[in-house]
PDB file of C-alpha atoms in Angstrom:
ATOM      1  CA  ALA A 369     123.576  67.283  37.372  1.00 65.00           C
ATOM      2  CA  GLN A 370     123.070  66.697  41.030  1.00 77.00           C
ATOM      3  CA  SER A 371     125.953  66.651  43.449  1.00 87.00           C
ATOM      4  CA  VAL A 372     126.420  66.540  47.196  1.00 92.00           C
ATOM      5  CA  THR A 373     129.403  67.949  49.040  1.00 93.00           C
ATOM      6  CA  GLN A 374     130.362  67.049  52.566  1.00 94.00           C
ATOM      7  CA  LEU A 375     133.329  69.285  53.210  1.00 89.00           C
ATOM      8  CA  ASP A 376     134.520  67.616  56.401  1.00 93.00           C
ATOM      9  CA  SER A 377     135.845  64.082  56.026  1.00 93.00           C
ATOM     10  CA  GLN A 378     136.462  63.756  59.768  1.00 96.00           C
ATOM     11  CA  VAL A 379     135.094  65.629  62.769  1.00 97.00           C
ATOM     12  CA  PRO A 380     136.484  64.937  66.248  1.00 97.00           C
ATOM     13  CA  VAL A 381     134.429  66.297  69.143  1.00 97.00           C
ATOM     14  CA  PHE A 382     134.382  65.781  72.878  1.00 97.00           C
ATOM     15  CA  GLU A 383     131.494  64.023  74.553  1.00 97.00           C
ATOM     16  CA  GLU A 384     128.587  66.319  75.510  1.00 97.00           C
ATOM     17  CA  ALA A 385     129.808  69.032  73.116  1.00 97.00           C
ATOM     18  CA  PRO A 386     127.642  70.223  70.214  1.00 97.00           C
ATOM     19  CA  VAL A 387     128.408  69.186  66.665  1.00 97.00           C
ATOM     20  CA  GLU A 388     127.515  70.309  63.165  1.00 97.00           C
ATOM     21  CA  LEU A 389     128.151  68.212  60.071  1.00 97.00           C
ATOM     22  CA  ARG A 390     127.959  70.193  56.868  1.00 97.00           C
ATOM     23  CA  CYS A 391     126.227  69.243  53.634  1.00 96.00           C
ATOM     24  CA  ASN A 392     125.776  71.298  50.487  1.00 95.00           C
ATOM     25  CA  TYR A 393     124.022  70.170  47.362  1.00 92.00           C
ATOM     26  CA  SER A 394     123.456  71.318  43.825  1.00 89.00           C
ATOM     27  CA  SER A 395     120.381  70.501  41.814  1.00 77.00           C
ATOM     28  CA  SER A 396     118.324  72.234  39.201  1.00 70.00           C
ATOM     29  CA  VAL A 397     115.023  70.846  40.477  1.00 75.00           C
ATOM     30  CA  SER A 398     113.173  70.390  43.724  1.00 80.00           C
ATOM     31  CA  VAL A 399     114.796  67.814  45.923  1.00 84.00           C
ATOM     32  CA  TYR A 400     114.390  65.561  48.878  1.00 88.00           C
ATOM     33  CA  LEU A 401     117.270  65.553  51.355  1.00 91.00           C
ATOM     34  CA  PHE A 402     118.408  62.835  53.715  1.00 93.00           C
ATOM     35  CA  TRP A 403     120.952  62.083  56.404  1.00 96.00           C
ATOM     36  CA  TYR A 404     121.980  58.495  57.011  1.00 96.00           C
ATOM     37  CA  VAL A 405     124.276  57.046  59.677  1.00 96.00           C
ATOM     38  CA  GLN A 406     126.527  54.032  59.236  1.00 94.00           C
ATOM     39  CA  TYR A 407     127.947  52.285  62.299  1.00 92.00           C
ATOM     40  CA  PRO A 408     131.007  50.065  61.793  1.00 87.00           C
ATOM     41  CA  ASN A 409     130.304  46.963  59.722  1.00 83.00           C
ATOM     42  CA  GLN A 410     126.638  47.835  59.335  1.00 87.00           C
ATOM     43  CA  GLY A 411     124.326  49.158  56.653  1.00 89.00           C
ATOM     44  CA  LEU A 412     123.009  52.694  56.468  1.00 93.00           C
ATOM     45  CA  GLN A 413     120.227  53.792  58.791  1.00 92.00           C
ATOM     46  CA  LEU A 414     117.996  56.782  58.129  1.00 92.00           C
ATOM     47  CA  LEU A 415     118.500  59.616  60.636  1.00 95.00           C
ATOM     48  CA  LEU A 416     116.128  62.178  59.161  1.00 94.00           C
ATOM     49  CA  LYS A 417     114.735  63.524  55.923  1.00 91.00           C
ATOM     50  CA  TYR A 418     113.432  66.745  54.438  1.00 91.00           C
ATOM     51  CA  LEU A 419     110.568  66.408  51.999  1.00 86.00           C
ATOM     52  CA  SER A 420     108.670  69.697  52.307  1.00 83.00           C
ATOM     53  CA  GLY A 421     107.223  72.051  54.884  1.00 85.00           C
ATOM     54  CA  SER A 422     109.161  73.147  57.937  1.00 87.00           C
ATOM     55  CA  THR A 423     112.816  73.683  57.164  1.00 89.00           C
ATOM     56  CA  LEU A 424     113.878  72.367  60.571  1.00 94.00           C
ATOM     57  CA  VAL A 425     113.715  68.600  60.611  1.00 94.00           C
ATOM     58  CA  LYS A 426     114.086  66.471  63.711  1.00 95.00           C
ATOM     59  CA  GLY A 427     115.341  62.909  63.526  1.00 93.00           C
ATOM     60  CA  ILE A 428     116.295  60.020  65.725  1.00 92.00           C
ATOM     61  CA  ASN A 429     118.909  60.057  68.487  1.00 92.00           C
ATOM     62  CA  GLY A 430     118.504  63.796  69.096  1.00 95.00           C
ATOM     63  CA  PHE A 431     119.760  64.897  65.667  1.00 97.00           C
ATOM     64  CA  GLU A 432     118.210  67.699  63.649  1.00 97.00           C
ATOM     65  CA  ALA A 433     118.929  69.380  60.337  1.00 97.00           C
ATOM     66  CA  GLU A 434     117.942  72.620  58.700  1.00 95.00           C
ATOM     67  CA  PHE A 435     117.141  72.986  55.027  1.00 93.00           C
ATOM     68  CA  ASN A 436     118.384  76.282  53.612  1.00 92.00           C
ATOM     69  CA  LYS A 437     117.289  76.694  50.024  1.00 89.00           C
ATOM     70  CA  SER A 438     119.146  79.932  49.366  1.00 90.00           C
ATOM     71  CA  GLN A 439     122.431  78.415  50.524  1.00 91.00           C
ATOM     72  CA  THR A 440     121.585  74.951  49.172  1.00 92.00           C
ATOM     73  CA  SER A 441     122.602  73.431  52.467  1.00 94.00           C
ATOM     74  CA  PHE A 442     121.275  70.770  54.800  1.00 96.00           C
ATOM     75  CA  HIS A 443     123.548  70.771  57.835  1.00 97.00           C
ATOM     76  CA  LEU A 444     123.142  68.170  60.575  1.00 97.00           C
ATOM     77  CA  ARG A 445     123.364  69.191  64.222  1.00 97.00           C
ATOM     78  CA  LYS A 446     123.224  67.709  67.682  1.00 97.00           C
ATOM     79  CA  PRO A 447     123.447  69.850  70.830  1.00 97.00           C
ATOM     80  CA  SER A 448     125.238  67.221  72.925  1.00 97.00           C
ATOM     81  CA  VAL A 449     126.945  64.157  71.491  1.00 97.00           C
ATOM     82  CA  HIS A 450     127.566  60.792  73.094  1.00 96.00           C
ATOM     83  CA  ILE A 451     130.289  58.239  72.576  1.00 96.00           C
ATOM     84  CA  SER A 452     127.703  56.058  70.843  1.00 95.00           C
ATOM     85  CA  ASP A 453     127.312  58.699  68.102  1.00 96.00           C
ATOM     86  CA  THR A 454     130.717  57.736  66.742  1.00 96.00           C
ATOM     87  CA  ALA A 455     129.939  56.655  63.187  1.00 96.00           C
ATOM     88  CA  GLU A 456     130.025  57.808  59.584  1.00 96.00           C
ATOM     89  CA  TYR A 457     127.303  60.166  58.434  1.00 97.00           C
ATOM     90  CA  PHE A 458     126.122  60.493  54.840  1.00 96.00           C
ATOM     91  CA  CYS A 459     124.086  63.246  53.262  1.00 95.00           C
ATOM     92  CA  ALA A 460     122.002  62.321  50.202  1.00 92.00           C
ATOM     93  CA  VAL A 461     119.803  64.137  47.698  1.00 90.00           C
ATOM     94  CA  SER A 462     117.194  62.867  45.287  1.00 85.00           C
ATOM     95  CA  ASP A 463     115.197  64.659  42.639  1.00 77.00           C
ATOM     96  CA  ARG A 464     111.587  64.445  43.696  1.00 72.00           C
ATOM     97  CA  GLY A 465     109.950  61.372  42.323  1.00 67.00           C
ATOM     98  CA  THR A 466     113.075  59.795  40.833  1.00 70.00           C
ATOM     99  CA  TYR A 467     113.839  57.542  43.804  1.00 72.00           C
ATOM    100  CA  LYS A 468     117.503  57.836  42.911  1.00 79.00           C
ATOM    101  CA  TYR A 469     119.913  59.049  45.590  1.00 86.00           C
ATOM    102  CA  ILE A 470     123.204  60.835  45.148  1.00 88.00           C
ATOM    103  CA  PHE A 471     125.326  60.412  48.263  1.00 91.00           C
ATOM    104  CA  GLY A 472     128.028  62.642  49.646  1.00 92.00           C
ATOM    105  CA  THR A 473     131.415  61.199  50.497  1.00 91.00           C
ATOM    106  CA  GLY A 474     130.594  60.929  54.180  1.00 94.00           C
ATOM    107  CA  THR A 475     131.815  62.536  57.409  1.00 96.00           C
ATOM    108  CA  ARG A 476     133.398  60.399  60.078  1.00 96.00           C
ATOM    109  CA  LEU A 477     132.303  61.657  63.493  1.00 97.00           C
ATOM    110  CA  LYS A 478     134.555  60.606  66.344  1.00 97.00           C
ATOM    111  CA  VAL A 479     133.334  61.397  69.837  1.00 97.00           C
ATOM    112  CA  LEU A 480     136.113  61.597  72.401  1.00 96.00           C
ATOM    113  CA  ALA A 481     135.752  60.886  76.120  1.00 93.00           C
TER     114      ALA A 481
ATOM    115  CA  ASP B1500     109.742  42.956  59.643  1.00 64.00           C
ATOM    116  CA  ALA B1501     113.155  41.383  59.084  1.00 79.00           C
ATOM    117  CA  GLY B1502     114.451  44.283  57.026  1.00 91.00           C
ATOM    118  CA  VAL B1503     116.519  43.925  53.876  1.00 95.00           C
ATOM    119  CA  ILE B1504     118.440  40.646  53.873  1.00 96.00           C
ATOM    120  CA  GLN B1505     121.707  40.173  52.035  1.00 97.00           C
ATOM    121  CA  SER B1506     123.825  37.083  51.578  1.00 96.00           C
ATOM    122  CA  PRO B1507     126.563  36.227  51.958  1.00 96.00           C
ATOM    123  CA  ARG B1508     127.833  38.785  54.468  1.00 95.00           C
ATOM    124  CA  HIS B1509     131.420  38.120  53.464  1.00 96.00           C
ATOM    125  CA  GLU B1510     132.819  36.663  50.260  1.00 97.00           C
ATOM    126  CA  VAL B1511     136.441  35.978  49.434  1.00 97.00           C
ATOM    127  CA  THR B1512     137.233  34.770  45.947  1.00 96.00           C
ATOM    128  CA  GLU B1513     140.044  34.631  43.462  1.00 96.00           C
ATOM    129  CA  MET B1514     140.403  36.767  40.400  1.00 96.00           C
ATOM    130  CA  GLY B1515     138.517  35.329  37.459  1.00 96.00           C
ATOM    131  CA  GLN B1516     135.867  33.578  39.508  1.00 97.00           C
ATOM    132  CA  GLU B1517     132.152  34.287  39.252  1.00 97.00           C
ATOM    133  CA  VAL B1518     130.568  35.983  42.260  1.00 97.00           C
ATOM    134  CA  THR B1519     126.847  36.175  43.014  1.00 98.00           C
ATOM    135  CA  LEU B1520     125.441  38.462  45.676  1.00 98.00           C
ATOM    136  CA  ARG B1521     121.883  38.052  46.857  1.00 98.00           C
ATOM    137  CA  CYS B1522     119.242  40.387  48.238  1.00 98.00           C
ATOM    138  CA  LYS B1523     115.761  39.983  49.671  1.00 97.00           C
ATOM    139  CA  PRO B1524     113.950  43.341  49.925  1.00 96.00           C
ATOM    140  CA  ILE B1525     111.388  44.279  52.542  1.00 94.00           C
ATOM    141  CA  SER B1526     108.055  42.674  51.734  1.00 93.00           C
ATOM    142  CA  GLY B1527     105.774  45.060  49.845  1.00 90.00           C
ATOM    143  CA  HIS B1528     108.555  47.317  48.643  1.00 91.00           C
ATOM    144  CA  ASP B1529     108.567  47.947  44.906  1.00 90.00           C
ATOM    145  CA  TYR B1530     111.959  49.608  44.412  1.00 91.00           C
ATOM    146  CA  LEU B1531     115.273  47.819  44.823  1.00 94.00           C
ATOM    147  CA  PHE B1532     118.705  49.408  44.613  1.00 95.00           C
ATOM    148  CA  TRP B1533     122.245  48.024  44.418  1.00 97.00           C
ATOM    149  CA  TYR B1534     125.128  50.174  45.683  1.00 96.00           C
ATOM    150  CA  ARG B1535     128.876  49.725  45.926  1.00 96.00           C
ATOM    151  CA  GLN B1536     130.950  51.362  48.668  1.00 93.00           C
ATOM    152  CA  THR B1537     134.707  51.855  48.455  1.00 91.00           C
ATOM    153  CA  MET B1538     137.115  54.169  50.204  1.00 86.00           C
ATOM    154  CA  MET B1539     138.095  55.799  46.933  1.00 85.00           C
ATOM    155  CA  ARG B1540     134.677  56.334  45.371  1.00 86.00           C
ATOM    156  CA  GLY B1541     132.292  56.311  48.335  1.00 87.00           C
ATOM    157  CA  LEU B1542     128.742  55.072  47.785  1.00 91.00           C
ATOM    158  CA  GLU B1543     127.840  54.527  44.142  1.00 91.00           C
ATOM    159  CA  LEU B1544     124.444  53.528  42.800  1.00 92.00           C
ATOM    160  CA  LEU B1545     124.921  50.637  40.399  1.00 95.00           C
ATOM    161  CA  ILE B1546     121.377  49.833  39.291  1.00 95.00           C
ATOM    162  CA  TYR B1547     117.801  50.064  40.485  1.00 93.00           C
ATOM    163  CA  PHE B1548     114.583  48.210  39.764  1.00 94.00           C
ATOM    164  CA  ASN B1549     110.925  49.151  39.953  1.00 91.00           C
ATOM    165  CA  ASN B1550     108.426  46.294  40.078  1.00 92.00           C
ATOM    166  CA  ASN B1551     111.227  43.890  39.091  1.00 94.00           C
ATOM    167  CA  VAL B1552     112.114  45.885  35.970  1.00 95.00           C
ATOM    168  CA  PRO B1553     115.552  47.539  35.684  1.00 95.00           C
ATOM    169  CA  ILE B1554     115.042  51.300  35.429  1.00 91.00           C
ATOM    170  CA  ASP B1555     118.556  52.716  35.436  1.00 90.00           C
ATOM    171  CA  ASP B1556     121.748  50.688  35.093  1.00 93.00           C
ATOM    172  CA  SER B1557     123.994  53.587  34.171  1.00 91.00           C
ATOM    173  CA  GLY B1558     126.089  52.998  37.269  1.00 91.00           C
ATOM    174  CA  MET B1559     127.042  49.442  36.376  1.00 94.00           C
ATOM    175  CA  PRO B1560     130.789  49.737  35.823  1.00 88.00           C
ATOM    176  CA  GLU B1561     131.169  47.343  32.903  1.00 86.00           C
ATOM    177  CA  ASP B1562     129.785  44.274  31.204  1.00 91.00           C
ATOM    178  CA  ARG B1563     131.250  42.007  33.830  1.00 95.00           C
ATOM    179  CA  PHE B1564     128.478  43.181  36.141  1.00 97.00           C
ATOM    180  CA  SER B1565     124.885  42.062  35.743  1.00 97.00           C
ATOM    181  CA  ALA B1566     121.808  42.241  37.961  1.00 97.00           C
ATOM    182  CA  LYS B1567     118.482  40.477  37.876  1.00 97.00           C
ATOM    183  CA  MET B1568     115.239  40.592  39.797  1.00 97.00           C
ATOM    184  CA  PRO B1569     113.215  37.520  38.856  1.00 96.00           C
ATOM    185  CA  ASN B1570     110.470  38.300  41.394  1.00 95.00           C
ATOM    186  CA  ALA B1571     109.478  40.857  43.994  1.00 94.00           C
ATOM    187  CA  SER B1572     111.324  39.119  46.805  1.00 95.00           C
ATOM    188  CA  PHE B1573     114.717  38.357  45.289  1.00 96.00           C
ATOM    189  CA  SER B1574     117.524  40.030  43.380  1.00 98.00           C
ATOM    190  CA  THR B1575     121.056  39.055  42.415  1.00 98.00           C
ATOM    191  CA  LEU B1576     124.150  40.993  41.453  1.00 98.00           C
ATOM    192  CA  LYS B1577     126.657  38.922  39.514  1.00 98.00           C
ATOM    193  CA  ILE B1578     130.266  39.680  38.643  1.00 97.00           C
ATOM    194  CA  GLN B1579     131.868  37.475  36.029  1.00 96.00           C
ATOM    195  CA  PRO B1580     134.841  37.374  35.891  1.00 96.00           C
ATOM    196  CA  SER B1581     135.750  39.117  39.119  1.00 96.00           C
ATOM    197  CA  GLU B1582     138.814  41.343  39.458  1.00 96.00           C
ATOM    198  CA  PRO B1583     140.686  42.681  42.508  1.00 96.00           C
ATOM    199  CA  ARG B1584     139.349  46.189  41.843  1.00 95.00           C
ATOM    200  CA  ASP B1585     135.824  44.852  42.451  1.00 96.00           C
ATOM    201  CA  SER B1586     136.676  44.471  46.137  1.00 97.00           C
ATOM    202  CA  ALA B1587     134.140  46.585  48.009  1.00 96.00           C
ATOM    203  CA  VAL B1588     131.072  46.440  50.212  1.00 95.00           C
ATOM    204  CA  TYR B1589     127.920  45.943  48.176  1.00 97.00           C
ATOM    205  CA  PHE B1590     124.631  47.166  49.633  1.00 96.00           C
ATOM    206  CA  CYS B1591     121.103  46.425  48.632  1.00 96.00           C
ATOM    207  CA  ALA B1592     118.294  48.817  49.573  1.00 94.00           C
ATOM    208  CA  SER B1593     114.546  48.848  49.031  1.00 93.00           C
ATOM    209  CA  SER B1594     111.784  51.425  49.172  1.00 89.00           C
ATOM    210  CA  PHE B1595     108.049  51.726  48.744  1.00 85.00           C
ATOM    211  CA  LEU B1596     106.491  54.040  46.155  1.00 72.00           C
ATOM    212  CA  GLY B1597     103.228  54.235  48.039  1.00 63.00           C
ATOM    213  CA  GLY B1598     105.002  55.894  50.937  1.00 57.00           C
ATOM    214  CA  SER B1599     105.860  58.814  48.667  1.00 54.00           C
ATOM    215  CA  THR B1600     108.885  59.647  50.739  1.00 58.00           C
ATOM    216  CA  ASP B1601     111.762  58.212  48.705  1.00 68.00           C
ATOM    217  CA  THR B1602     113.117  56.632  51.893  1.00 80.00           C
ATOM    218  CA  GLN B1603     115.474  53.744  51.219  1.00 88.00           C
ATOM    219  CA  TYR B1604     116.082  50.948  53.703  1.00 91.00           C
ATOM    220  CA  PHE B1605     119.506  49.356  53.520  1.00 93.00           C
ATOM    221  CA  GLY B1606     120.685  45.835  54.117  1.00 95.00           C
ATOM    222  CA  PRO B1607     123.817  45.026  56.145  1.00 93.00           C
ATOM    223  CA  GLY B1608     125.959  44.674  53.037  1.00 95.00           C
ATOM    224  CA  THR B1609     128.212  42.029  51.508  1.00 96.00           C
ATOM    225  CA  ARG B1610     131.948  42.566  51.896  1.00 96.00           C
ATOM    226  CA  LEU B1611     133.608  41.216  48.754  1.00 97.00           C
ATOM    227  CA  THR B1612     137.328  40.557  48.580  1.00 97.00           C
ATOM    228  CA  VAL B1613     138.817  39.482  45.260  1.00 97.00           C
ATOM    229  CA  LEU B1614     142.361  38.164  45.566  1.00 96.00           C
TER     230      LEU B1614
END
């Protein structure tokens, strides 16, 4: 069965510092991978997705993620964060063609001034 | 496009009452998903539809929950009778098969409080 693990429930980081949010998954088949962001009292917004091809995926707001098949990871990175990046970030996996996501438990990113 | 629309945004009800949550997917989308978000369990997929037909309802917690999609532009999630443990944020999402990307677009959610 599929599963997604986000090891860090909270990540505090100072403004303009780099950040990495970790995501590991388990699946027996080929997958699509996603990162979503949720701002307070809002729905989820797609940041980026890996479907195939280049393992380095660039998304909105300066975020990027790297798919590592051997380590079954899809970590999210940003070289310099802003206060406005404070939000909860969710990693998700779907078996190709099933249109069914499994979400991780989320990582709360708090950017400090 | 207006995006996925959910109503109401907030619902407060008493235990035992019937609750109906509503969702309008993005026009042209053929998949619709209902999720529940709680602190304890995170985001859980409850049920999803393809072309108005329920495909997988294995996440529906119990018989008190039911979902319908009478047409391509409207879906409901009903809880009858409601219980305090149903308090959560319920999200609706939609996606488009023709895009072949599995990307889901989420609504703003309905915050349900059962007293």
